[in-house]
Tab-separated table of C-alpha atoms in Angstrom:
chain	number	residue	atom	x	y	z
A	1	MET	CA	32.268	13.462	-18.979
A	2	PRO	CA	35.014	10.921	-19.757
A	3	GLN	CA	33.914	7.350	-19.192
A	4	ILE	CA	35.719	4.072	-19.301
A	5	GLN	CA	33.981	0.890	-20.432
A	6	ASP	CA	35.226	-2.676	-20.345
A	7	LEU	CA	34.938	-4.024	-23.878
A	8	ILE	CA	36.765	-7.322	-23.654
A	9	VAL	CA	36.134	-9.932	-21.047
A	10	GLY	CA	39.107	-11.164	-19.054
A	11	THR	CA	41.637	-13.499	-20.584
A	12	ALA	CA	40.636	-16.501	-18.505
A	13	PRO	CA	36.898	-16.163	-18.113
A	14	TYR	CA	36.236	-19.786	-17.309
A	15	ARG	CA	38.377	-20.118	-14.245
A	16	GLU	CA	36.216	-18.102	-11.926
A	17	PRO	CA	32.871	-19.773	-12.661
A	18	LEU	CA	34.517	-23.185	-12.550
A	19	ALA	CA	36.257	-22.554	-9.250
A	20	GLY	CA	34.935	-24.864	-6.573
A	21	TRP	CA	33.934	-27.583	-8.991
A	22	SER	CA	35.586	-30.955	-8.561
A	23	PHE	CA	35.919	-33.887	-10.893
A	24	GLY	CA	36.457	-37.539	-10.202
A	25	PHE	CA	36.298	-41.002	-11.638
A	26	ASP	CA	34.616	-43.921	-9.967
A	27	CYS	CA	37.366	-46.454	-9.345
A	28	ASP	CA	38.613	-49.177	-7.064
A	29	PRO	CA	40.533	-48.081	-3.939
A	30	GLY	CA	43.642	-49.860	-5.216
A	31	GLN	CA	43.669	-47.703	-8.309
A	32	ILE	CA	43.741	-44.405	-6.503
A	33	GLY	CA	46.476	-42.245	-7.942
A	34	ALA	CA	46.828	-44.290	-11.108
A	35	GLU	CA	46.533	-41.781	-13.874
A	36	VAL	CA	44.299	-43.001	-16.670
A	37	ALA	CA	43.876	-39.799	-18.551
A	38	ARG	CA	45.101	-36.300	-18.155
A	39	VAL	CA	43.838	-33.378	-20.100
A	40	THR	CA	44.882	-29.846	-19.485
A	41	HIS	CA	42.172	-27.778	-20.978
A	42	PRO	CA	43.563	-24.604	-22.525
A	43	ALA	CA	40.714	-22.417	-21.337
A	44	THR	CA	40.575	-23.715	-17.818
A	45	ASP	CA	43.838	-25.336	-16.843
A	46	PHE	CA	41.769	-28.154	-15.446
A	47	SER	CA	43.490	-31.458	-15.095
A	48	PHE	CA	41.619	-34.713	-14.834
A	49	ARG	CA	43.185	-37.595	-13.000
A	50	ARG	CA	41.959	-40.743	-11.431
A	51	HIS	CA	42.819	-39.589	-7.996
A	52	GLU	CA	39.771	-39.894	-5.874
A	53	ILE	CA	36.825	-42.044	-5.068
A	54	THR	CA	33.690	-40.046	-5.396
A	55	ALA	CA	31.062	-40.417	-2.751
A	56	GLU	CA	27.503	-39.849	-3.729
A	57	ALA	CA	26.615	-36.313	-2.789
A	58	ALA	CA	24.206	-35.812	0.079
A	59	HIS	CA	21.339	-33.963	-1.449
A	60	LYS	CA	19.773	-31.567	0.985
A	61	GLY	CA	18.030	-29.534	-1.633
A	62	ALA	CA	15.458	-30.367	-4.219
A	63	THR	CA	17.933	-30.613	-7.051
A	64	GLU	CA	19.070	-33.866	-8.530
A	65	PRO	CA	22.334	-34.592	-10.268
A	66	ILE	CA	22.252	-34.587	-14.036
A	67	SER	CA	23.038	-37.928	-15.599
A	68	CYS	CA	24.191	-37.766	-19.187
A	69	TRP	CA	23.711	-40.980	-21.109
A	70	ASP	CA	25.102	-41.983	-24.492
A	71	GLY	CA	22.869	-44.834	-25.541
A	72	ASP	CA	22.856	-47.104	-22.494
A	73	VAL	CA	26.288	-45.960	-21.309
A	74	LEU	CA	26.432	-43.458	-18.459
A	75	ARG	CA	28.941	-40.809	-19.463
A	76	PHE	CA	28.974	-38.498	-16.490
A	77	VAL	CA	26.954	-37.233	-13.568
A	78	LEU	CA	26.947	-33.503	-12.993
A	79	ASP	CA	25.797	-32.513	-9.540
A	80	THR	CA	25.108	-28.817	-9.203
A	81	TRP	CA	24.403	-28.999	-5.486
A	82	SER	CA	27.768	-30.442	-4.478
A	83	ARG	CA	29.472	-28.930	-7.566
A	84	HIS	CA	30.943	-32.243	-8.509
A	85	VAL	CA	31.273	-34.067	-11.817
A	86	ARG	CA	31.555	-37.819	-11.577
A	87	MET	CA	32.570	-40.047	-14.430
A	88	PRO	CA	31.961	-43.770	-14.226
A	89	ASP	CA	35.006	-45.930	-14.532
A	90	HIS	CA	33.436	-48.109	-17.179
A	91	PHE	CA	33.466	-45.222	-19.629
A	92	ARG	CA	37.086	-45.550	-20.704
A	93	HIS	CA	38.357	-42.231	-21.907
A	94	SER	CA	41.195	-41.746	-24.288
A	95	PRO	CA	42.668	-38.267	-23.863
A	96	ALA	CA	40.939	-37.133	-27.050
A	97	ALA	CA	37.589	-38.535	-25.990
A	98	LEU	CA	37.943	-37.033	-22.544
A	99	ASP	CA	38.825	-33.664	-24.018
A	100	HIS	CA	35.741	-33.873	-26.208
A	101	LEU	CA	33.551	-34.839	-23.269
A	102	VAL	CA	34.904	-32.066	-21.078
A	103	SER	CA	34.886	-29.370	-23.774
A	104	ASP	CA	31.577	-30.121	-25.420
A	105	ASP	CA	29.421	-31.642	-22.731
A	106	ILE	CA	30.563	-30.838	-19.227
A	107	ILE	CA	32.090	-27.363	-19.145
A	108	PRO	CA	29.334	-25.821	-21.299
A	109	ARG	CA	26.747	-27.080	-18.837
A	110	ILE	CA	28.690	-25.790	-15.853
A	111	LEU	CA	29.123	-22.392	-17.481
A	112	SER	CA	25.424	-22.280	-18.205
A	113	HIS	CA	24.670	-23.217	-14.612
A	114	GLU	CA	26.931	-20.345	-13.555
A	115	ARG	CA	24.892	-17.955	-15.700
A	116	ILE	CA	27.254	-17.574	-18.636
A	117	ALA	CA	25.359	-17.765	-21.927
A	118	THR	CA	26.812	-20.878	-23.571
A	119	LEU	CA	25.516	-21.943	-26.930
A	120	HIS	CA	25.883	-24.916	-29.227
A	121	MET	CA	27.403	-23.073	-32.168
A	122	SER	CA	30.428	-23.004	-34.399
A	123	ALA	CA	32.047	-19.644	-35.100
A	124	VAL	CA	34.761	-18.049	-37.224
A	125	ARG	CA	36.285	-14.625	-37.534
A	126	LEU	CA	35.006	-12.673	-40.545
A	127	GLY	CA	36.709	-9.337	-41.006
A	128	GLY	CA	37.082	-7.781	-37.611
A	129	ALA	CA	34.167	-9.615	-36.042
A	130	ALA	CA	32.858	-13.118	-35.525
A	131	VAL	CA	29.967	-14.938	-37.151
A	132	ALA	CA	28.354	-17.978	-35.569
A	133	PHE	CA	26.427	-20.919	-36.994
A	134	CYS	CA	23.806	-22.967	-35.210
A	135	GLY	CA	21.285	-25.565	-36.246
A	136	ARG	CA	20.147	-29.030	-35.475
A	137	SER	CA	22.723	-31.741	-35.194
A	138	GLY	CA	24.002	-32.796	-38.615
A	139	GLN	CA	23.052	-29.565	-40.379
A	140	GLY	CA	26.670	-28.678	-41.129
A	141	LYS	CA	27.898	-26.309	-38.405
A	142	SER	CA	31.353	-27.862	-38.259
A	143	THR	CA	31.646	-28.340	-42.025
A	144	LEU	CA	30.792	-24.709	-42.712
A	145	ALA	CA	33.195	-23.524	-40.024
A	146	ALA	CA	35.899	-25.774	-41.518
A	147	ALA	CA	35.276	-24.379	-44.998
A	148	MET	CA	35.442	-20.837	-43.664
A	149	MET	CA	38.674	-21.645	-41.872
A	150	ARG	CA	40.168	-23.090	-45.064
A	151	ALA	CA	39.174	-19.848	-46.791
A	152	GLY	CA	41.279	-17.890	-44.323
A	153	HIS	CA	38.792	-17.027	-41.585
A	154	ALA	CA	40.184	-17.963	-38.178
A	155	LEU	CA	38.254	-20.533	-36.191
A	156	LEU	CA	36.775	-19.609	-32.807
A	157	THR	CA	35.085	-22.926	-32.151
A	158	ASP	CA	33.368	-25.760	-33.940
A	159	ASP	CA	30.925	-26.572	-31.175
A	160	CYS	CA	30.601	-24.266	-28.190
A	161	LEU	CA	30.488	-20.486	-27.929
A	162	THR	CA	29.973	-18.222	-24.953
A	163	LEU	CA	28.276	-14.896	-25.549
A	164	THR	CA	28.587	-11.874	-23.303
A	165	PRO	CA	26.173	-8.993	-23.938
A	166	LEU	CA	27.634	-5.519	-23.598
A	167	ALA	CA	26.002	-2.136	-23.924
A	168	ASP	CA	26.409	-1.958	-27.687
A	169	GLY	CA	27.030	-5.516	-28.801
A	170	VAL	CA	27.977	-9.036	-27.834
A	171	ILE	CA	31.412	-10.560	-27.238
A	172	ALA	CA	31.860	-14.096	-28.584
A	173	ARG	CA	34.420	-16.509	-27.234
A	174	GLY	CA	35.060	-20.059	-28.380
A	175	LEU	CA	35.430	-22.608	-25.637
A	176	SER	CA	38.028	-24.649	-27.482
A	177	ALA	CA	39.600	-24.251	-30.882
A	178	SER	CA	39.597	-27.891	-31.868
A	179	LEU	CA	37.907	-28.868	-35.097
A	180	ARG	CA	35.977	-32.113	-35.419
A	181	VAL	CA	34.412	-33.083	-38.724
A	182	TRP	CA	32.784	-36.094	-40.280
A	183	PRO	CA	35.157	-38.382	-42.235
A	184	GLN	CA	33.719	-37.336	-45.613
A	185	THR	CA	34.317	-33.680	-44.725
A	186	PHE	CA	37.871	-34.449	-43.728
A	187	GLU	CA	38.489	-36.277	-47.008
A	188	ALA	CA	37.039	-33.412	-49.036
A	189	MET	CA	38.775	-30.542	-47.272
A	190	PHE	CA	41.920	-31.675	-45.527
A	191	ALA	CA	43.242	-35.043	-46.676
A	192	GLU	CA	44.928	-33.827	-49.866
A	193	ASP	CA	47.031	-31.314	-47.965
A	194	GLY	CA	48.492	-33.966	-45.710
A	195	ILE	CA	46.677	-32.685	-42.647
A	196	VAL	CA	46.408	-35.337	-39.983
A	197	SER	CA	43.253	-36.507	-38.303
A	198	GLY	CA	42.788	-38.249	-35.009
A	199	GLU	CA	40.151	-39.723	-32.816
A	200	ALA	CA	37.677	-37.122	-31.643
A	201	GLY	CA	35.615	-39.237	-29.305
A	202	PRO	CA	31.990	-40.000	-29.903
A	203	PRO	CA	30.046	-39.884	-32.128
A	204	GLY	CA	32.458	-40.838	-34.941
A	205	LYS	CA	33.859	-37.523	-36.054
A	206	LEU	CA	37.557	-37.013	-36.730
A	207	ARG	CA	39.651	-34.409	-34.954
A	208	VAL	CA	41.560	-32.267	-37.433
A	209	ASP	CA	45.118	-31.564	-36.390
A	210	LEU	CA	45.313	-27.814	-36.739
A	211	ASP	CA	49.058	-27.895	-36.365
A	212	GLY	CA	49.129	-25.498	-33.495
A	213	ASP	CA	46.922	-22.892	-35.102
A	214	ALA	CA	45.774	-20.641	-32.333
A	215	ALA	CA	42.100	-20.015	-31.974
A	216	ALA	CA	40.806	-16.598	-32.818
A	217	GLU	CA	40.579	-14.486	-29.726
A	218	ALA	CA	37.335	-13.287	-28.271
A	219	GLY	CA	35.750	-10.420	-30.111
A	220	PRO	CA	32.509	-8.774	-31.139
A	221	LEU	CA	29.863	-10.947	-32.749
A	222	ASP	CA	28.562	-9.651	-36.083
A	223	ALA	CA	25.807	-12.148	-36.885
A	224	ILE	CA	24.338	-15.544	-36.088
A	225	TYR	CA	23.127	-17.876	-38.828
A	226	VAL	CA	20.608	-20.650	-38.208
A	227	LEU	CA	21.356	-23.406	-40.717
A	228	GLN	CA	18.190	-24.604	-42.409
A	229	PRO	CA	17.591	-28.196	-43.490
A	230	ALA	CA	19.052	-28.879	-46.917
A	231	GLN	CA	15.748	-29.777	-48.572
A	232	ASP	CA	14.470	-26.237	-47.957
A	233	SER	CA	17.133	-24.579	-50.016
A	234	GLY	CA	17.185	-26.209	-53.460
A	235	ASP	CA	20.213	-24.815	-55.273
A	236	GLU	CA	19.703	-21.324	-53.950
A	237	ILE	CA	21.779	-19.700	-51.235
A	238	LYS	CA	19.738	-17.311	-49.188
A	239	SER	CA	19.616	-15.783	-45.749
A	240	LEU	CA	16.647	-14.060	-44.160
A	241	ARG	CA	16.740	-11.974	-41.021
A	242	LEU	CA	14.640	-13.293	-38.167
A	243	SER	CA	12.528	-11.102	-35.919
A	244	PRO	CA	14.027	-10.515	-32.463
A	245	ALA	CA	11.469	-12.844	-30.846
A	246	GLU	CA	12.170	-15.625	-33.383
A	247	ALA	CA	15.890	-15.080	-32.897
A	248	CYS	CA	15.488	-15.368	-29.138
A	249	GLY	CA	13.680	-18.670	-29.587
A	250	HIS	CA	16.563	-20.089	-31.633
A	251	LEU	CA	19.069	-18.939	-29.015
A	252	VAL	CA	17.098	-20.620	-26.240
A	253	ARG	CA	16.881	-23.832	-28.282
A	254	ASN	CA	20.633	-23.840	-28.886
A	255	SER	CA	21.681	-23.062	-25.332
A	256	PHE	CA	23.390	-25.550	-23.106
A	257	GLY	CA	21.526	-26.132	-19.897
A	258	ILE	CA	21.254	-28.362	-16.908
A	259	ASP	CA	18.944	-26.558	-14.515
A	260	LEU	CA	15.859	-27.372	-16.474
A	261	TRP	CA	13.695	-27.642	-13.363
A	262	SER	CA	14.708	-24.217	-12.047
A	263	ALA	CA	12.391	-21.289	-12.713
A	264	ASP	CA	15.207	-18.915	-11.725
A	265	TRP	CA	17.538	-20.450	-14.269
A	266	LYS	CA	14.896	-20.376	-16.984
A	267	ALA	CA	14.218	-16.725	-16.218
A	268	TRP	CA	17.926	-16.019	-16.537
A	269	LEU	CA	18.144	-18.002	-19.798
A	270	ILE	CA	15.296	-16.234	-21.534
A	271	GLY	CA	16.543	-12.859	-20.312
A	272	SER	CA	20.059	-13.585	-21.491
A	273	CYS	CA	18.907	-14.774	-24.909
A	274	ALA	CA	16.630	-11.757	-25.227
A	275	GLU	CA	19.586	-9.460	-24.532
A	276	ILE	CA	21.668	-11.180	-27.189
A	277	ALA	CA	18.852	-11.237	-29.748
A	278	ALA	CA	18.330	-7.511	-29.252
A	279	ARG	CA	21.996	-6.791	-29.981
A	280	VAL	CA	23.002	-9.199	-32.752
A	281	PRO	CA	21.160	-9.885	-36.017
A	282	VAL	CA	20.123	-13.508	-36.482
A	283	PHE	CA	19.510	-14.930	-39.963
A	284	THR	CA	18.378	-18.196	-41.445
A	285	LEU	CA	20.875	-19.655	-43.927
A	286	SER	CA	19.777	-22.067	-46.647
A	287	TYR	CA	22.230	-23.636	-49.069
A	288	PRO	CA	22.846	-26.885	-50.933
A	289	ARG	CA	24.818	-29.405	-48.886
A	290	ARG	CA	27.468	-30.060	-51.516
A	291	PHE	CA	31.143	-29.436	-50.968
A	292	ASP	CA	31.426	-27.686	-54.343
A	293	CYS	CA	28.836	-25.124	-53.201
A	294	LEU	CA	30.693	-24.103	-50.057
A	295	PRO	CA	32.815	-21.410	-51.804
A	296	LYS	CA	29.570	-19.761	-52.935
A	297	VAL	CA	28.210	-19.930	-49.403
A	298	ILE	CA	31.371	-18.291	-48.110
A	299	ASP	CA	31.113	-15.618	-50.788
A	300	HIS	CA	27.497	-15.031	-49.743
A	301	LEU	CA	28.538	-14.575	-46.125
A	302	GLU	CA	31.471	-12.320	-46.998
A	303	THR	CA	29.240	-10.165	-49.212
A	304	ARG	CA	26.549	-9.866	-46.536
A	305	HIS	CA	29.223	-8.973	-44.036
A	306	MET	CA	30.566	-6.216	-46.289
A	307	ASP	CA	27.014	-4.939	-46.859
A	308	SER	CA	26.536	-4.884	-43.121
A	309	LEU	CA	29.702	-2.856	-42.649
A	310	ALA	CA	28.648	-0.466	-45.413
A	311	GLY	CA	25.263	-0.056	-43.711
A	312	ARG	CA	26.977	0.993	-40.522
A	313	ALA	CA	29.240	3.496	-42.243
A	314	PRO	CA	28.492	7.087	-41.330
B	1	MET	CA	-13.053	-18.996	-30.307
B	2	THR	CA	-12.963	-15.219	-30.079
B	3	VAL	CA	-14.870	-13.816	-27.103
B	4	GLY	CA	-16.311	-10.337	-26.821
B	5	LEU	CA	-14.665	-7.940	-24.377
B	6	ASP	CA	-16.172	-5.280	-22.155
B	7	ASP	CA	-14.418	-1.927	-21.856
B	8	ASP	CA	-13.969	-2.452	-18.109
B	9	ASP	CA	-12.291	-5.855	-18.475
B	10	ARG	CA	-8.712	-6.162	-17.224
B	11	PHE	CA	-6.228	-8.988	-17.575
B	12	ARG	CA	-3.117	-9.947	-15.697
B	13	VAL	CA	-0.120	-12.184	-16.246
B	14	PRO	CA	-0.088	-15.389	-14.136
B	15	GLN	CA	2.928	-16.001	-11.913
B	16	ASN	CA	4.034	-18.975	-14.009
B	17	VAL	CA	4.436	-16.779	-17.083
B	18	LEU	CA	7.740	-14.987	-17.698
B	19	PRO	CA	7.729	-12.196	-20.303
B	20	ARG	CA	10.944	-10.667	-21.614
B	21	THR	CA	11.256	-7.735	-23.986
B	22	VAL	CA	13.381	-8.322	-27.114
B	23	GLY	CA	13.825	-5.089	-28.989
B	24	GLU	CA	10.257	-3.984	-29.631
B	25	GLU	CA	8.980	-7.558	-29.477
B	26	MET	CA	8.449	-9.959	-26.616
B	27	VAL	CA	9.287	-13.537	-25.743
B	28	ILE	CA	7.103	-15.289	-23.200
B	29	LEU	CA	7.937	-18.454	-21.291
B	30	ASP	CA	5.224	-20.541	-19.667
B	31	LEU	CA	7.008	-22.270	-16.806
B	32	ASN	CA	4.216	-24.824	-16.444
B	33	SER	CA	4.433	-26.105	-20.014
B	34	ASP	CA	8.042	-25.089	-20.767
B	35	ARG	CA	6.816	-23.503	-23.963
B	36	TYR	CA	8.136	-20.255	-25.378
B	37	PHE	CA	5.998	-17.798	-27.327
B	38	GLY	CA	6.822	-14.698	-29.334
B	39	LEU	CA	4.817	-11.495	-29.665
B	40	ASN	CA	5.416	-9.033	-32.474
B	41	ARG	CA	5.665	-5.282	-31.929
B	42	SER	CA	1.946	-4.556	-31.683
B	43	GLY	CA	1.357	-7.677	-29.578
B	44	ALA	CA	4.145	-6.662	-27.231
B	45	PHE	CA	2.720	-3.153	-26.986
B	46	ILE	CA	-0.688	-4.528	-25.989
B	47	TRP	CA	0.943	-6.953	-23.525
B	48	SER	CA	2.665	-4.071	-21.773
B	49	LEU	CA	-0.731	-2.407	-21.346
B	50	PHE	CA	-2.169	-5.619	-19.854
B	51	ALA	CA	0.750	-5.716	-17.449
B	52	ASP	CA	0.123	-2.096	-16.447
B	53	GLY	CA	-3.424	-2.996	-15.455
B	54	SER	CA	-5.074	-0.990	-18.232
B	55	THR	CA	-8.728	-1.695	-19.020
B	56	VAL	CA	-9.782	-2.983	-22.442
B	57	GLY	CA	-11.290	0.409	-23.219
B	58	ALA	CA	-8.045	2.201	-22.378
B	59	ILE	CA	-6.014	-0.313	-24.381
B	60	ILE	CA	-8.194	0.192	-27.448
B	61	SER	CA	-7.826	3.952	-27.244
B	62	THR	CA	-4.091	3.813	-26.707
B	63	VAL	CA	-3.424	1.278	-29.486
B	64	ALA	CA	-5.652	3.113	-31.963
B	65	ALA	CA	-3.699	6.300	-31.329
B	66	GLU	CA	-0.276	4.613	-31.381
B	67	PHE	CA	-0.810	2.704	-34.622
B	68	ASP	CA	-3.297	5.102	-36.266
B	69	VAL	CA	-5.993	2.430	-36.631
B	70	ALA	CA	-9.782	2.622	-36.220
B	71	GLN	CA	-10.932	1.636	-32.733
B	72	ALA	CA	-13.352	-0.966	-34.175
B	73	ASP	CA	-10.420	-2.703	-35.885
B	74	VAL	CA	-8.370	-2.577	-32.695
B	75	ARG	CA	-11.222	-4.134	-30.703
B	76	SER	CA	-11.526	-6.968	-33.207
B	77	ASP	CA	-7.765	-7.638	-33.163
B	78	LEU	CA	-7.652	-7.368	-29.383
B	79	GLU	CA	-10.460	-9.873	-28.949
B	80	ALA	CA	-8.608	-12.336	-31.166
B	81	LEU	CA	-5.336	-11.797	-29.310
B	82	VAL	CA	-6.945	-12.148	-25.880
B	83	SER	CA	-8.586	-15.390	-26.977
B	84	GLU	CA	-5.265	-16.827	-28.129
B	85	LEU	CA	-3.411	-15.705	-25.015
B	86	ARG	CA	-6.101	-17.094	-22.714
B	87	GLU	CA	-6.201	-20.416	-24.596
B	88	ARG	CA	-2.472	-20.726	-23.912
B	89	GLY	CA	-2.833	-19.675	-20.297
B	90	LEU	CA	-0.621	-16.624	-20.755
B	91	ILE	CA	-3.108	-14.102	-19.336
B	92	GLU	CA	-6.103	-14.390	-17.020
B	93	PRO	CA	-8.927	-12.062	-16.007
B	94	ALA	CA	-7.957	-9.682	-13.227
B	95	GLY	CA	-10.343	-9.120	-10.360
């Protein structure tokens, strides 16, 4: 019997789950309407203006708003009950910093609250599919994605990836195509070619001007790599496949979340990660953290990818 | 410490424990401690028998047949697994 199956998620997947959410800055009544920052996010069409005074939400339920702190500075309050994000006026946002905050902190948490698997990962296109990289902060997710991009593999994201399980695989979509790297990475990979950097917002990374390069579109995910600490690898480059249960654990650890008190949300999270882990192979990846080794790492990934394709051949 | 099991013993999964199947393995979340645990294929197989309400005797017979292992070996492994799961609060005696 002929059957039709949706393989690609809609072109604007973030609008629906974000509908009904409002954003505001704390500010003085006299400043209402004074625009301090405006960011139109490419995936959401959200605009952020200083246009309202935010009242504290009346909490009728048991939930509490999430306060996100950067050191002793309150960055934003995300209230899932009233579906409102409040940013304190004292956190002065440049457009770049605001974009970073919205893309990498706020929207991922909202998507996760709305039951869209949202993970802290970088990702690039490799062949016809995507590969994603996760690991603890500072392990090199953005640097590896940047190196892959310089080698000709289109960037999906350097920080945040949504994953949608389908019957026979997983669709990966980058939340934003910006690339933020540490200054030493920028110097090593981009400076000589006259590529421009800009402020990326905290915590000290530089935003690489991609000169209008479009992000890779959503597509099937081929593999996830968990970057191992450098001291484990010596000079060797190696990747080992994790068991599905181990893979699920890594996915849970690298998921964005805000509803940490909610048993329902946790049940959804573990179920979602289990679905993904059952459909996509997850590997560890160990390699020396030297810029001159990155071409070998890329070659390793390309070779494994080709082996994977050969293994699937009829 | 491993504890001996009677063939009529049954175990159940407490309400605060959320198991999810991953391929042939299993991931378990303890909502009380917020800790996640993984079970390999044979562990997941035994867990599914716990969840079905099977007795220890029935589990030993089923596992021995499924994995082609001597029943004495299965009993020893099952006693060790039950001890670990009970220490972590992931199963409890039923009835």
